Short mmCIF file of C-alpha atoms in Angstrom, two decimals:
data_model
loop_
_atom_site.label_atom_id
_atom_site.label_comp_id
_atom_site.label_asym_id
_atom_site.label_seq_id
_atom_site.Cartn_x
_atom_site.Cartn_y
_atom_site.Cartn_z
CA MET Y 1 0.39 0.40 -0.38
CA ASN Y 2 1.58 3.42 -0.86
CA THR Y 3 1.85 5.17 2.19
CA GLU Y 4 3.03 8.37 0.50
CA ARG Y 5 1.36 11.60 2.02
CA VAL Y 6 -0.06 14.44 -0.24
CA LEU Y 7 0.02 18.21 0.72
CA ILE Y 8 -3.64 19.94 -0.61
CA ILE Y 9 -3.54 23.03 -0.99
CA LYS Y 10 -7.29 24.60 -1.75
CA LEU Y 11 -7.97 27.42 -3.57
CA ASN Y 12 -11.11 29.79 -3.44
CA GLU Y 13 -10.13 31.56 -5.99
CA HIS Y 14 -8.87 30.71 -10.12
CA ILE Y 15 -5.52 32.05 -10.38
CA GLU Y 16 -4.53 33.01 -14.08
CA GLY Y 17 -1.10 32.59 -14.65
CA GLU Y 18 1.63 29.87 -13.64
CA GLN Y 19 3.82 31.91 -11.95
CA LYS Y 20 0.68 33.72 -10.28
CA LEU Y 21 -0.14 30.36 -8.97
CA LYS Y 22 2.89 28.55 -8.10
CA GLU Y 23 3.71 31.83 -5.85
CA ARG Y 24 -0.26 31.47 -4.20
CA VAL Y 25 0.79 27.97 -3.56
CA SER Y 26 4.15 28.42 -2.17
CA SER Y 27 3.22 30.85 0.46
CA ALA Y 28 0.87 31.76 3.79
CA TRP Y 29 -0.40 27.85 4.99
CA LYS Y 30 -1.46 27.43 8.60
CA ILE Y 31 -0.65 24.10 8.70
CA ASN Y 32 2.55 22.30 11.04
CA LEU Y 33 6.01 22.39 9.03
CA ASP Y 34 6.72 19.66 11.83
CA THR Y 35 3.80 17.39 9.66
CA VAL Y 36 5.48 18.47 6.24
CA TYR Y 37 8.96 17.54 7.83
CA LYS Y 38 8.48 14.43 9.60
CA LYS Y 39 6.11 13.06 7.07
CA ASN Y 40 8.23 13.24 4.64
CA ILE Y 41 5.49 15.19 2.08
CA THR Y 42 7.11 16.87 -1.03
CA HIS Y 43 4.37 15.87 -2.99
CA VAL Y 44 2.13 19.62 -3.36
CA VAL Y 45 -0.84 19.81 -5.24
CA ALA Y 46 -3.15 23.41 -5.86
CA MET Y 47 -7.19 22.40 -5.85
CA TYR Y 48 -10.21 24.53 -7.44
CA HIS Y 49 -13.21 23.45 -7.22
CA GLN Y 50 -12.24 19.96 -6.19
CA GLN Y 51 -10.15 19.75 -9.46
CA VAL Y 52 -6.02 19.75 -9.33
CA ILE Y 53 -5.06 22.48 -11.19
CA ALA Y 54 -1.40 22.24 -10.53
CA ASP Y 55 1.39 19.82 -9.26
CA TYR Y 56 4.49 20.62 -7.58
CA THR Y 57 6.98 19.22 -5.44
CA ILE Y 58 8.82 21.37 -2.56
CA ASP Y 59 12.23 22.31 -3.30
CA ASP Y 60 14.95 22.79 -1.34
CA GLN Y 61 13.55 25.25 1.51
CA MET Y 62 10.74 25.92 3.68
CA GLY Y 63 9.64 27.45 6.90
CA TYR Y 64 7.50 29.63 9.03
CA TYR Y 65 7.08 33.42 8.57
CA LEU Y 66 7.82 34.93 11.93
CA THR Y 67 6.34 38.32 12.06
CA GLY Y 68 3.59 40.60 10.35
CA ASP Y 69 0.16 39.02 9.30
CA ASP Y 70 1.32 35.15 8.04
CA ALA Y 71 3.03 35.16 11.03
CA GLY Y 72 3.18 31.30 12.11
CA ARG Y 73 2.35 30.17 8.61
CA VAL Y 74 4.13 28.48 6.31
CA TRP Y 75 6.02 28.96 3.09
CA PHE Y 76 7.24 26.45 0.36
CA ASN Y 77 9.87 27.34 -1.80
CA LEU Y 78 8.38 24.96 -5.00
CA LYS Y 79 9.27 23.57 -8.47
CA ASP Y 80 7.18 21.77 -10.96
CA TYR Y 81 6.32 18.28 -9.91
CA ASP Y 82 9.24 15.61 -10.76
CA GLY Y 83 7.33 12.12 -9.27
CA ASP Y 84 6.00 9.34 -10.69
CA GLN Y 85 2.19 10.10 -9.83
CA PRO Y 86 0.95 13.38 -11.24
CA LEU Y 87 -2.44 14.27 -10.11
CA LYS Y 88 -3.24 17.77 -12.30
CA GLY Y 89 -5.91 17.62 -14.43
CA LYS Y 90 -7.80 14.70 -11.93
CA THR Y 91 -11.08 15.49 -10.04
CA PHE Y 92 -11.65 14.50 -6.70
CA ASP Y 93 -14.50 14.15 -3.90
CA TYR Y 94 -12.80 15.93 -1.23
CA LYS Y 95 -14.39 18.03 1.42
CA THR Y 96 -12.58 20.11 3.74
CA ALA Y 97 -13.20 23.43 5.47
CA ASN Y 98 -9.43 23.47 6.10
CA PRO Y 99 -7.46 25.04 2.58
CA ALA Y 100 -3.96 23.21 3.88
CA THR Y 101 -4.78 19.45 4.63
CA THR Y 102 -2.74 16.32 4.02
CA LYS Y 103 -3.90 12.70 2.41
CA ILE Y 104 -2.35 9.65 2.20
CA LEU Y 105 -2.26 9.28 -1.60
CA SER Y 106 -3.57 5.95 -1.98
CA GLU Y 107 -6.82 7.21 -0.09
CA LEU Y 108 -6.62 9.94 -2.18
CA MET Y 109 -7.41 8.02 -5.22
CA GLU Y 110 -10.07 6.26 -3.97
CA LEU Y 111 -11.47 9.59 -4.17
CA GLU Y 112 -11.24 10.48 -7.64
CA VAL Y 113 -14.32 11.13 -9.85
CA LYS Y 114 -14.05 9.14 -13.13
#
């Protein structure tokens, strides 16, 4: 059984442009950095209306904002996804109020809408 975890970022607006989308997905999320690090999460997807609109890999850095409006929120350096389980274009029946969650990949795949 595949126990790889995916970080799911749910967006509440459609963002035009690949660079703007990557910038939005990489910044200011309320999730525990230890969760991402200890569970070895490297795959990040951006979802809009339950459809994956972008696939990323966490690159070489991630951290917390220490001050300002985003204090306590997590940021990531992202690059285009380079793994073997791309999810871009897939739709999932995945409902959660939290905009940043993690899910085991095999469990997420069971929620795919075909």
